[in-house]
C-alpha positions in Angstrom: 39.7 -60.5 -60.1 41.8 -62.6 -58.3 43.5 -59.4 -56.6 40.1 -58.1 -55.0 39.0 -61.5 -54.0 42.2 -61.8 -52.1 41.8 -58.2 -50.5 38.4 -59.7 -49.3 39.5 -62.3 -47.7 42.3 -60.7 -46.0 40.2 -57.8 -44.3 37.3 -60.1 -43.4 35.5 -58.1 -41.0 32.8 -60.0 -41.1 33.3 -63.4 -39.3 30.8 -66.2 -39.0 32.1 -66.5 -35.5 35.3 -66.1 -33.6 36.4 -69.7 -34.6 36.0 -69.6 -38.6 39.6 -70.4 -39.5 41.4 -71.3 -43.1 40.2 -74.9 -42.5 36.5 -73.6 -42.6 37.4 -71.3 -45.5 38.6 -74.2 -47.5 35.7 -76.4 -46.6 33.2 -73.8 -47.6 35.3 -73.6 -50.9 35.0 -77.0 -52.0 31.4 -77.4 -51.0 30.5 -74.6 -52.9 32.6 -75.8 -56.3 30.7 -78.8 -56.0 27.3 -77.0 -56.0 28.8 -75.3 -59.0 29.4 -78.6 -60.7 25.7 -79.6 -60.3 24.3 -76.4 -61.0 26.5 -74.7 -64.2 24.0 -71.6 -64.6 24.5 -70.5 -60.9 28.2 -70.6 -61.8 28.2 -68.2 -64.7 25.8 -66.1 -62.9 27.8 -66.0 -59.6 31.0 -65.3 -62.2 28.8 -62.3 -63.8 27.9 -61.2 -60.6 31.2 -61.0 -59.1 32.3 -59.0 -62.2 29.5 -56.7 -61.9 30.1 -56.2 -58.0 33.4 -55.0 -58.8 32.0 -52.3 -61.1 28.9 -51.4 -58.7 28.8 -48.2 -57.2 26.7 -47.5 -53.8 23.4 -46.6 -56.1 23.5 -50.0 -57.6 21.1 -51.3 -55.0 19.2 -53.1 -57.9 22.4 -55.4 -58.8 23.5 -55.7 -55.3 20.2 -56.8 -53.9 19.9 -59.2 -57.1 23.8 -60.7 -56.5 22.8 -60.8 -52.3 19.9 -63.1 -53.7 22.1 -65.4 -55.8 24.7 -65.4 -53.2 22.2 -66.5 -50.5 20.6 -69.0 -53.1 24.1 -71.1 -53.8 25.1 -71.0 -50.2 21.6 -72.4 -49.3 22.2 -75.1 -52.0 25.9 -75.8 -50.5 24.0 -76.2 -46.6 21.7 -78.9 -48.9 24.5 -80.4 -50.3 26.3 -80.6 -47.1 23.7 -81.9 -45.3 22.8 -85.0 -47.7 26.5 -85.7 -47.9 27.0 -85.6 -44.0 29.8 -82.9 -44.8 32.0 -81.4 -41.3 31.3 -77.8 -42.9 27.7 -78.0 -42.8 27.6 -76.5 -39.5 29.6 -73.4 -40.4 27.6 -73.1 -44.0 24.4 -73.0 -41.8 25.7 -70.1 -39.7 26.5 -68.5 -42.9 23.3 -68.9 -44.7 21.9 -67.4 -41.2 24.0 -64.6 -41.7 22.6 -63.6 -44.7 19.3 -63.6 -43.3 20.6 -61.9 -40.4 22.0 -59.0 -42.4 18.7 -58.0 -43.9 17.1 -57.3 -40.6 17.5 -53.9 -39.2 15.2 -51.7 -36.5 12.8 -50.7 -39.3 13.3 -53.0 -42.0 13.2 -56.7 -42.2 13.0 -58.7 -45.5 14.0 -61.8 -46.9 16.9 -62.5 -49.4 14.0 -63.2 -52.0 12.3 -60.0 -51.1 15.2 -58.4 -52.0 15.9 -59.9 -55.3 12.5 -58.5 -55.9 13.2 -55.0 -54.8 15.9 -55.6 -56.8 14.0 -56.2 -59.9 11.3 -53.4 -59.1 14.2 -50.9 -58.9 15.6 -52.0 -62.5 11.8 -51.5 -63.5 11.2 -48.0 -62.4 14.6 -47.0 -62.7 14.9 -45.6 -59.3 15.7 -47.3 -56.0 12.5 -48.0 -54.0 12.7 -46.3 -50.6 13.0 -49.7 -48.3 15.8 -50.9 -50.5 17.7 -47.3 -50.1 17.3 -47.5 -46.5 18.5 -50.9 -46.1 21.6 -50.0 -48.3 22.3 -47.1 -46.7 22.4 -49.4 -43.1 23.9 -52.3 -44.3 25.1 -51.9 -48.0 28.6 -52.4 -47.3 28.0 -55.7 -45.2 25.6 -56.8 -48.0 28.6 -56.5 -50.5 30.9 -58.3 -47.9 28.9 -61.1 -47.7 28.5 -61.9 -51.6 32.1 -61.9 -52.0 32.8 -63.7 -48.8 30.3 -66.5 -50.1 32.1 -66.6 -53.1 35.7 -65.9 -52.2 38.3 -69.0 -53.5 35.4 -70.9 -55.7 34.9 -71.2 -59.1 33.3 -68.1 -59.7 35.9 -66.1 -59.2 38.9 -68.2 -60.1 38.4 -68.4 -63.8 36.5 -65.2 -64.9 33.2 -64.7 -66.4 34.0 -67.3 -69.1 31.9 -68.6 -71.8 30.5 -66.4 -74.6 26.8 -67.5 -74.3 24.8 -64.1 -73.9 22.9 -64.2 -71.0 21.7 -61.5 -68.4 22.2 -62.0 -65.0 18.7 -62.0 -64.1 17.8 -64.8 -66.3 15.4 -67.1 -64.7 16.5 -70.4 -67.0 
């Protein structure tokens, strides 16, 4: 797991902007780790999600869509945490949050992270990928997967494995 994350950080094609630095990365990791301390269920889901992302195939849009929403939701919580605590990483985290939203906009399709989650659930129910989700994954699938990995890189979500023996579905809404 750690090697995969290191590779993802190493070959970051995605940059929030040209000035995203190692310091920005450390600050992002610290804020997300603080959020995970306050949201242990989100941490467990993120760990399971990162494990699932490694195993996901291109046609696993239902898994990837849900994980994207989960990563976006965690980044959003980190932005709020940074705002409340007047953290210096707030601006960079806001840019990352915006990148999550912008990635779901194409010439043909514009959906929100929450709509992506709903489409993923629909795909699981009907046992096939809805056309909108399929087109989005064809056009932006690699970038979507990259953002998921980038959001969690270096955080508790990937450092300690899935941990815990509690049986829980990744999509469990508890």
